[in-house]
Coordinates of C-alpha atoms and ligand atoms in Angstrom, one line a residue:
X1 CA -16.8 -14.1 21.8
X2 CA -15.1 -17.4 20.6
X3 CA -13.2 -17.8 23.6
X4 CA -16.5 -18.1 26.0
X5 CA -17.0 -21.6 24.5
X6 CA -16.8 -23.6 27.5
X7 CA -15.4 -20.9 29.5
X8 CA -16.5 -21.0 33.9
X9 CA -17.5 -18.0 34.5
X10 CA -18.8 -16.3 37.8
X11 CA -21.3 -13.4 38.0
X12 CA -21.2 -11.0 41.1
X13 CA -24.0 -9.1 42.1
X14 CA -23.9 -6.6 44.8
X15 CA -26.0 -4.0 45.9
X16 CA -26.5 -1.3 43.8
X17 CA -29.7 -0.5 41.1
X18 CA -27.8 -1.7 38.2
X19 CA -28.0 -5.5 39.2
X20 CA -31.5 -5.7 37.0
X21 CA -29.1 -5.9 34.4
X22 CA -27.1 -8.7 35.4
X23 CA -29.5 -10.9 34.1
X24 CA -29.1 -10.1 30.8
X25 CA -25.4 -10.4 30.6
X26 CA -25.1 -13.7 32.3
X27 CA -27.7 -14.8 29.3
X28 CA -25.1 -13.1 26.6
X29 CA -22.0 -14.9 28.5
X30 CA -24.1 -18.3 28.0
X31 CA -25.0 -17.5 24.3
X32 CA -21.6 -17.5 23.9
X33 CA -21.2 -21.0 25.3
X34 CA -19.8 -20.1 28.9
X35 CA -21.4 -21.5 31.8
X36 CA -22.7 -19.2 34.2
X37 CA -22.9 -19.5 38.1
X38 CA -24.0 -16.5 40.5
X39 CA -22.7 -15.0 43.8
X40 CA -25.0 -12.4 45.3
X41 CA -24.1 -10.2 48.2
X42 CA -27.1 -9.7 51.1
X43 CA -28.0 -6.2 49.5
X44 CA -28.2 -7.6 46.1
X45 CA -31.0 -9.5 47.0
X46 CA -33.2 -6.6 47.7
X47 CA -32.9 -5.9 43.8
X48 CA -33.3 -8.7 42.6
X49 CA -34.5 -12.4 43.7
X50 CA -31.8 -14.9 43.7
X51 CA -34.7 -16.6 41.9
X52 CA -34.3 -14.9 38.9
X53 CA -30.5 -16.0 38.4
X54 CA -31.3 -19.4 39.3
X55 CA -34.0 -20.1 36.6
X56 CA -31.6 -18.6 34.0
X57 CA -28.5 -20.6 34.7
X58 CA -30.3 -23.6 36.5
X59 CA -28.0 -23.6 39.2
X60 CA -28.0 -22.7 42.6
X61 CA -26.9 -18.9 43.8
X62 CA -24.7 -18.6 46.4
X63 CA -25.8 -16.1 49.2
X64 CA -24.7 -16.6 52.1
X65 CA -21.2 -18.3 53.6
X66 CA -23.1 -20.5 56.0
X67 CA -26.0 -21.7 54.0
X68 CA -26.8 -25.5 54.6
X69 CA -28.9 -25.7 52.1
X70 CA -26.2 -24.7 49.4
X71 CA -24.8 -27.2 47.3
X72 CA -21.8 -27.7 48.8
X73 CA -20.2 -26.3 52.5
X74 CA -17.8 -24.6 51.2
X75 CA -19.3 -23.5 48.3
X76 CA -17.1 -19.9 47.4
X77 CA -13.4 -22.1 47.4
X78 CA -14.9 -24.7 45.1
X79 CA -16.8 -21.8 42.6
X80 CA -13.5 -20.4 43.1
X81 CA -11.3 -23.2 41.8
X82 CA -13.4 -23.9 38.9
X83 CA -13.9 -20.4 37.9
X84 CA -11.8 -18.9 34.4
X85 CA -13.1 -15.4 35.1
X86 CA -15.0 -13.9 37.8
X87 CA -16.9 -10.7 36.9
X88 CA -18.9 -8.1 39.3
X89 CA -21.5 -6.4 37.6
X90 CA -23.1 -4.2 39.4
X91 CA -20.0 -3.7 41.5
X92 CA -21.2 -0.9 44.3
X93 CA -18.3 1.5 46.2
X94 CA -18.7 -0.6 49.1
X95 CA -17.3 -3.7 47.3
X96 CA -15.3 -2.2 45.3
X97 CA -13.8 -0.5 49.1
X98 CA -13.9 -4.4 50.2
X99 CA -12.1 -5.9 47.4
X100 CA -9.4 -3.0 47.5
X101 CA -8.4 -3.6 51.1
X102 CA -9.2 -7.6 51.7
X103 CA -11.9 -8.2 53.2
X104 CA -13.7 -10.9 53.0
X105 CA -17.1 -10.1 55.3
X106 CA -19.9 -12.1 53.1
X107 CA -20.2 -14.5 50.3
X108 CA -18.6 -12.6 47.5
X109 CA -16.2 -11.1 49.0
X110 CA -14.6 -14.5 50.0
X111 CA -15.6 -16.1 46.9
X112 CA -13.3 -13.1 45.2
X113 CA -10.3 -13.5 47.6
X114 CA -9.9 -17.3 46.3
X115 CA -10.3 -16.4 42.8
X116 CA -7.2 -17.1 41.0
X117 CA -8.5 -16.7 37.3
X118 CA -9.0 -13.2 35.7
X119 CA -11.4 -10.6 37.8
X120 CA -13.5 -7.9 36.4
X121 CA -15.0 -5.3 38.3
X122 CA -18.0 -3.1 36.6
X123 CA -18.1 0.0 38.8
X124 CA -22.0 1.5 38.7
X125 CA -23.2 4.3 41.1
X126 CA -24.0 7.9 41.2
X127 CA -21.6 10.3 39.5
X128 CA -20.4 12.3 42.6
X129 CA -19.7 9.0 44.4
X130 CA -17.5 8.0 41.3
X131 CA -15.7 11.0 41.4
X132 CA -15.2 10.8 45.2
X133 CA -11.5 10.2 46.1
X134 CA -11.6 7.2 48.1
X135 CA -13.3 5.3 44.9
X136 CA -11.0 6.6 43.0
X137 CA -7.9 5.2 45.0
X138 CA -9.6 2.0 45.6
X139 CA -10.1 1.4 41.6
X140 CA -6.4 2.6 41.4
X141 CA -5.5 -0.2 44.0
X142 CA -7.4 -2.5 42.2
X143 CA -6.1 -2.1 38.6
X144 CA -2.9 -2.2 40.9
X145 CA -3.7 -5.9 41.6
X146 CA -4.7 -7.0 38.1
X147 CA -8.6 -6.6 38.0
X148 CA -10.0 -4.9 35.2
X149 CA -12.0 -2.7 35.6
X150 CA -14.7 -2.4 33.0
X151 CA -15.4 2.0 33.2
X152 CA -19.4 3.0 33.9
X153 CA -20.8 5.2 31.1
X154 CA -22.0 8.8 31.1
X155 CA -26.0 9.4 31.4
X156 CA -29.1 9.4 33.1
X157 CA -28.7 8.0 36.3
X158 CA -30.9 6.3 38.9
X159 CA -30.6 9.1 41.1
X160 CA -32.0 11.8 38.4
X161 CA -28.4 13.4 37.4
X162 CA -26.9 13.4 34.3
X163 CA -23.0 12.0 34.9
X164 CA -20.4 9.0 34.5
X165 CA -21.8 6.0 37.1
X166 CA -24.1 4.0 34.6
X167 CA -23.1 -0.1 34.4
X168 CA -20.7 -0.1 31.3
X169 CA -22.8 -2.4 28.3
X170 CA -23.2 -5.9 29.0
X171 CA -21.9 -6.3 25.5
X172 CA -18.9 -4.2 26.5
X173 CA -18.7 -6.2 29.7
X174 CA -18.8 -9.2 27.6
X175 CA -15.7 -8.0 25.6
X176 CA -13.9 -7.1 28.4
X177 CA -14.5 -10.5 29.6
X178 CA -12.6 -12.0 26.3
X179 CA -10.1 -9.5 26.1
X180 CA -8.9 -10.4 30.2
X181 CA -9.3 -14.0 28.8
X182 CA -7.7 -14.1 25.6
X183 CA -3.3 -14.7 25.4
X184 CA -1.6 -11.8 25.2
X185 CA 0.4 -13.2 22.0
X186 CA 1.4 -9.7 20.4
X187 CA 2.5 -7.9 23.7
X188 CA 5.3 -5.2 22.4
X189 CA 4.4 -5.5 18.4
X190 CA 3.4 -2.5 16.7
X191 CA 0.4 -3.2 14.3
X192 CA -0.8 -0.6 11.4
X193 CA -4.4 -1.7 10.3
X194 CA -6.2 0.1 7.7
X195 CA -9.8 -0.3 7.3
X196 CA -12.8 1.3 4.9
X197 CA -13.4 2.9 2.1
X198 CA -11.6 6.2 0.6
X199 CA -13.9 9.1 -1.0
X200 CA -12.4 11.0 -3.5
X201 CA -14.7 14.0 -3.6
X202 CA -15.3 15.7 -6.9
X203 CA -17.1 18.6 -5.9
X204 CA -18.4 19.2 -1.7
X205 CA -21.6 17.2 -2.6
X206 CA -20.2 14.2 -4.5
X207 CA -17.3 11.9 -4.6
X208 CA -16.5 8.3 -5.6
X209 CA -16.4 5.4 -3.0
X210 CA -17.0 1.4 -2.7
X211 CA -19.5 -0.1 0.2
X212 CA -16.7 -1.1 2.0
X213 CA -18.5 -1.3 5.8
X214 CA -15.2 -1.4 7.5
X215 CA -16.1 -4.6 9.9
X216 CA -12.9 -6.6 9.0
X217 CA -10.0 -4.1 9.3
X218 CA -12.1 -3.1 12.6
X219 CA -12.3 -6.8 13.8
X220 CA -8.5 -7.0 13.3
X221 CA -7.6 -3.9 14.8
X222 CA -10.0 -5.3 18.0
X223 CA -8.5 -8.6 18.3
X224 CA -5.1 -7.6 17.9
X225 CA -5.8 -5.3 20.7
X226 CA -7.3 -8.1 22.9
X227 CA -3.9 -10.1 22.1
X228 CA -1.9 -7.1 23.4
X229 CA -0.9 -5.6 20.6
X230 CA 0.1 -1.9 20.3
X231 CA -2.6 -1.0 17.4
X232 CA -3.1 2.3 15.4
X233 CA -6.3 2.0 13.0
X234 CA -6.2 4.1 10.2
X235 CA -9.9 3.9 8.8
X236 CA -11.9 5.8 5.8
X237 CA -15.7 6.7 6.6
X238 CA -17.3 4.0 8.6
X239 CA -20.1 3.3 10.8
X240 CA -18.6 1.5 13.3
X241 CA -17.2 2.7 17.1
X242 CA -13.5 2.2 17.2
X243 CA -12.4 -0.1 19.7
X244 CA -11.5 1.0 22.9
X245 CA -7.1 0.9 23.7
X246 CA -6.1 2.1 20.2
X247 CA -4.5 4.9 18.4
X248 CA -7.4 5.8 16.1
X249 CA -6.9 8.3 13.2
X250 CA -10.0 9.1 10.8
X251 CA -9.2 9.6 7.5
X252 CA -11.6 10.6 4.1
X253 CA -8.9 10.2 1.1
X254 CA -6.8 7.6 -0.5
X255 CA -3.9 10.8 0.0
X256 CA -4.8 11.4 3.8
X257 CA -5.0 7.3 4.1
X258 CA -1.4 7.2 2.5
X259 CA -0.1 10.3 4.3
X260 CA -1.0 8.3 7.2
X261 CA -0.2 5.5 6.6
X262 CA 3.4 6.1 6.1
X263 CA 4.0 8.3 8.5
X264 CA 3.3 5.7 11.3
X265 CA 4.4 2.5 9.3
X266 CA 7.9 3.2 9.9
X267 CA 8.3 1.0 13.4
X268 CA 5.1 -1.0 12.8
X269 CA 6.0 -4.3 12.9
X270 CA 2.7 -5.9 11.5
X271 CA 0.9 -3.8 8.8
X272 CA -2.4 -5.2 7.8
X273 CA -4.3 -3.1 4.7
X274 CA -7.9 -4.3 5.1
X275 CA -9.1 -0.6 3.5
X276 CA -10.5 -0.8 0.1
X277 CA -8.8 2.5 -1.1
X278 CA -10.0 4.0 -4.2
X279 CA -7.4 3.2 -6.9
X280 CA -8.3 6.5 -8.6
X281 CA -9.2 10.4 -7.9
X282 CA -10.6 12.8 -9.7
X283 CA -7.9 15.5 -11.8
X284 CA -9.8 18.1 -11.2
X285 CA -12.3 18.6 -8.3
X286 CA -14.5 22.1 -7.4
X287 CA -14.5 24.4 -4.3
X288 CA -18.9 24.8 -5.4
X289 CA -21.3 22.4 -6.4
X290 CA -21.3 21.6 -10.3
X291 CA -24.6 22.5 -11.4
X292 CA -26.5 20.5 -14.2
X293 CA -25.1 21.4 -17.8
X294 CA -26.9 21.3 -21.1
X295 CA -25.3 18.6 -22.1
X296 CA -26.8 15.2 -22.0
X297 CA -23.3 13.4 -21.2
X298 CA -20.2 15.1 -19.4
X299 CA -16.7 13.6 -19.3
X300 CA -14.5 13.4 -15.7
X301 CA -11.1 12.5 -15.8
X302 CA -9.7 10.3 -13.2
X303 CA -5.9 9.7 -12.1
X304 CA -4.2 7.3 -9.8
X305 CA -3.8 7.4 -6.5
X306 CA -0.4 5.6 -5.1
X307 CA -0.8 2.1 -4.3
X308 CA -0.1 2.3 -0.4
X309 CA 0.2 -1.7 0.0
X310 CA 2.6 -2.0 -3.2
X311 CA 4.9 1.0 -1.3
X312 CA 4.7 -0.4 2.0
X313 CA 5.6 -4.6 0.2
X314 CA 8.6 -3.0 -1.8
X315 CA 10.3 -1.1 1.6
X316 CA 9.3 -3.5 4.2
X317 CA 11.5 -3.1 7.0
X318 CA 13.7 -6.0 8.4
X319 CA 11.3 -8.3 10.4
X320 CA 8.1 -6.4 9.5
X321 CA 5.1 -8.2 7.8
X322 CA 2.7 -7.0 5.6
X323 CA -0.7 -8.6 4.4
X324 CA -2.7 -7.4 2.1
X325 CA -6.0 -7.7 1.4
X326 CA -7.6 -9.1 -2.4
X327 CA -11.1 -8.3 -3.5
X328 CA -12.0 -10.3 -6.9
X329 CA -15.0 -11.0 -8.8
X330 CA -13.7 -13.9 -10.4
X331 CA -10.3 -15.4 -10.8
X332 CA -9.4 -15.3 -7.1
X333 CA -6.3 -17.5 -6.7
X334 CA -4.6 -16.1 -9.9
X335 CA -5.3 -12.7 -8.9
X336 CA -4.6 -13.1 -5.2
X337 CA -1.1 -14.2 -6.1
X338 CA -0.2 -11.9 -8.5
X339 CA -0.8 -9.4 -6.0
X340 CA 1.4 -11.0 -3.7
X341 CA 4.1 -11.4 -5.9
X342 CA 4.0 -7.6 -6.9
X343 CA 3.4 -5.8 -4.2
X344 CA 5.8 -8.1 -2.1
X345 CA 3.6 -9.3 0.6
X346 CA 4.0 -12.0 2.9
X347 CA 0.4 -13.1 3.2
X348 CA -2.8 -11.6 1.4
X349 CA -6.5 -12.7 2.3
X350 CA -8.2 -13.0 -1.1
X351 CA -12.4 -13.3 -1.1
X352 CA -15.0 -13.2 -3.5
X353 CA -16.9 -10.0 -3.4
X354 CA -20.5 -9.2 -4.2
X355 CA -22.0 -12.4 -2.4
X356 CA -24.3 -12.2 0.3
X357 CA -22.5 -14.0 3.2
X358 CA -19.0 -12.7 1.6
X359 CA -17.6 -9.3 1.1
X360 CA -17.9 -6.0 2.0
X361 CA -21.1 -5.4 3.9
X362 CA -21.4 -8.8 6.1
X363 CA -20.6 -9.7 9.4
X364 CA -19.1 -13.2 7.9
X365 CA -16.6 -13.6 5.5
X366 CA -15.6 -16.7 3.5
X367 CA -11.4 -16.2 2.5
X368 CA -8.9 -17.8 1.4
X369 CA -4.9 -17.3 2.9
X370 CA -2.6 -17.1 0.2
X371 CA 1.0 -17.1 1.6
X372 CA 4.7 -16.2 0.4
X373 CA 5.6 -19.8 0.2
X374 CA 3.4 -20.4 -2.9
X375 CA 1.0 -22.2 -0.2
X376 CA -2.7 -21.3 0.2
X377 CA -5.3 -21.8 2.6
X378 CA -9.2 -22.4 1.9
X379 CA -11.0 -21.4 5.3
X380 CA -14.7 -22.2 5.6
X381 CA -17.6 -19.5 6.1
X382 CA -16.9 -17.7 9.3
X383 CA -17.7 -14.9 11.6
X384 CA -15.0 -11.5 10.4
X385 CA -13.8 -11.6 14.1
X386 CA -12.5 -15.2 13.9
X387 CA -10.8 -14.9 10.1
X388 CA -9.4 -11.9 11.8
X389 CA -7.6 -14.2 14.9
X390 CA -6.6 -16.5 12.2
X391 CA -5.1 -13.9 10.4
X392 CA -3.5 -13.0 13.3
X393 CA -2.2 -16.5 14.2
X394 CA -0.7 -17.0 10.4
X395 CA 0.8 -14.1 11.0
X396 CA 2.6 -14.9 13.9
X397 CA 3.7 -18.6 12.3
X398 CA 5.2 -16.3 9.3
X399 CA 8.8 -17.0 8.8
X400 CA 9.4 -13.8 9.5
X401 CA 7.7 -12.7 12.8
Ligands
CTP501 N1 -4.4 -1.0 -1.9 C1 -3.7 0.1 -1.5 N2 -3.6 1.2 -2.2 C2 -4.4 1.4 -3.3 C3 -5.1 0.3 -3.8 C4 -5.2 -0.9 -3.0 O1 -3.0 0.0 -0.4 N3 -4.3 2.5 -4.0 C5 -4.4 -2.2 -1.1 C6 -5.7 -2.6 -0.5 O2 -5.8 -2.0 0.8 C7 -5.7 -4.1 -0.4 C8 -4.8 -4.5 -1.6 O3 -4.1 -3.3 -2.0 O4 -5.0 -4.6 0.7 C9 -5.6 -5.0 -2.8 O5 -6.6 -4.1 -3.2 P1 -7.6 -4.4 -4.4 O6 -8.6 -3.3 -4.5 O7 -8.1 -5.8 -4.2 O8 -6.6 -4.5 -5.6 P2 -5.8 -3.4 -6.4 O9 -4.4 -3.6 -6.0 O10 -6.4 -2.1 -6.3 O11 -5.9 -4.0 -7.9 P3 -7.3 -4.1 -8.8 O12 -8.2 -3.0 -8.4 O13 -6.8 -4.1 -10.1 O14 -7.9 -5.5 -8.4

């Protein structure tokens, strides 16, 4: 969401029962420090009062092509001009028809003919109408011209049916909004990402893990996918949705995360091992539960799982990068580059674990860059999503990408 900071954005309305929700994305777009201006269409104005769009962004809303009262005369070329992104949420059949074929009959529509920054186009209406051909072709026709087109969601619709035609999630929209925004700096690069935690089951009812949540090999794989890269996320048991646009393989083991792993790190040309895989498995598991012995103590013997990162460091490939992650208690630096140095990495992210603010279960994460050279970089307390585009940048300043 970064990239909204001071980001022009314009929010198109038209006709359809979805636009109650417009409101409440143009209020995430300005949380995240864009500035928000409206067009309605005629129709849209039946749902909802231009009123309400006005109060929220304290600016006027454009309505109409000829209004006098309106800031400015020509109000849609100078929105236009200023705008970074223009996005129509709800965006009805009718526009949608509109935009395909060029006309320009009302306020939007002419507002959206002089856009020359990215355009996104929320499709919302009833399921059959989504389906019907001539939608269909006209979304086509528009993807043709480099809109993006933020897909409705299946469920309960306005008109009592059950089907795909619900506006897509304003936070969804809002992502789609970064991702048509952002530089597309790792167009044609392959990039592995593991993220997670491994199981290593002992018996069907119990295994060992870590609390891994998953959120920073996740917010890698999603930004390297906003900056065009080609990503496959390889993930252990998680919580999280995967991001849309990536190869996604689901994994439960530290053996089905390595199987997988190298069978698609051959032509990757980033690997990024954010999973915290269990260094050890059980040597012997059971096909039933184990019941309760006698016994006060029992004794389980582990033994060790390959170290995926250390394989991957000691065949890199000609050009390929790999980055490692570190998670230490104490001793972070020492640690951090040890692991570098033997598992032949080119940069590893080392944090302290088991803090509040830092580690596996929160949304921030306070790391530090260790790099090849010897060098290291201490980055302040931030959200995962931006260490993960700084990752990504150091990345792309490595020697070797
Ligand atoms: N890693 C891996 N395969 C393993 C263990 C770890 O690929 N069997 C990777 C992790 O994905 C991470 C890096 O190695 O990127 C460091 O993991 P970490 O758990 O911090 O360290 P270990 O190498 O396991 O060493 P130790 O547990 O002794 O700290």
């Amino acid at each position: 969401m970064k990239i909204l900071k001071n980001k022009n954005i314009v929010l198109g309305v038209s006709g359809g029962i979805a636009a109650y929700k417009a409101p409440e994305l143009l209020r995430i777009l300005q949380k995240a420090g864009a500035t928000v201006r409206v067009v309605m269409t005629k129709n849209a104005c039946d749902f909802i009062s231009p009123l309400t769009f006005e109060a929220l962004c304290g600016d006027a809303v454009l309505t109409d092509l000829f209004d006098g009262s309106y800031k400015s005369a020509i109000g849609h070329i100078d929105l236009a001009k200023e705008c970074d992104a223009a996005v129509i949420a709800p965006a009805t059949a009718n526009i949608i028809a509109k935009l395909a074929n060029g006309i320009a009959d009302d306020a939007l529509t002419t507002f959206m003919l002089a856009v020359k920054g990215r355009k996104i186009v929320c499709p919302s209406m009833n399921d059959a109408m989504y389906d019907n051909a001539a939608v269909k072709r006209n979304i086509i026709r528009l993807e043709a011209d480099d809109y993006i087109i933020a897909e409705p969601s299946e469920g309960y619709l306005a008109c009592k049916t059950e089907g795909k035609g619900r506006l897509a999630d304003c936070d969804k929209i809002a992502d789609k909004i970064c991702e048509a925004l952002t530089t597309k700096d790792l167009m044609w690069k392959k990039i592995l990402v593991t993220a997670g935690p491994t199981r290593e089951f002992i018996d069907p009812v119990r295994f060992i893990s870590n609390p891994s949540s998953g959120k920073m090999g996740y917010a890698i794989a999603d930004a390297a996918r906003k900056r065009g890269g080609n990503v496959i996320l390889i993930s252990g048991p998680t919580l999280i949705e995967p991001p849309e646009g990536i190869k996604f393989i689901k994994i439960v083991s530290a053996k089905q995360m390595a199987d997988n792993v190298f069978m698609n790190a051959q032509d990757a040309d980033i690997i990024i091992k954010a999973a915290a895989v269990s260094d050890y498995r059980a040597e012997e598991t059971f096909e039933h539960k184990v019941k309760k012995a006698k016994a006060d103590r029992i004794t389980l013997n582990f033994c060790k799982n390959t170290d995926i990162l250390k394989k991957l460091g000691l065949n890199k490939k000609k050009g390929q990068i790999v980055v490692g992650f570190a998670a230490e208690t104490k001793d972070l630096e020492q640690n951090a580059f040890k692991k570098l140095e033997e598992k032949n990495l080119d940069i590893i992210a080392g944090n302290i674990v088991g803090k509040p603010d830092s580690g596996f279960e929160a949304d921030t994460n306070k790391a530090v860059l260790f790099f090849k050279s010897g060098k290291k970089e201490v980055l302040p307390l931030m959200s995962k999503d931006e260490l993960a585009d700084i990752i990504l940048d150091r990345i792309l300043k490595s020697p070797v990408a």
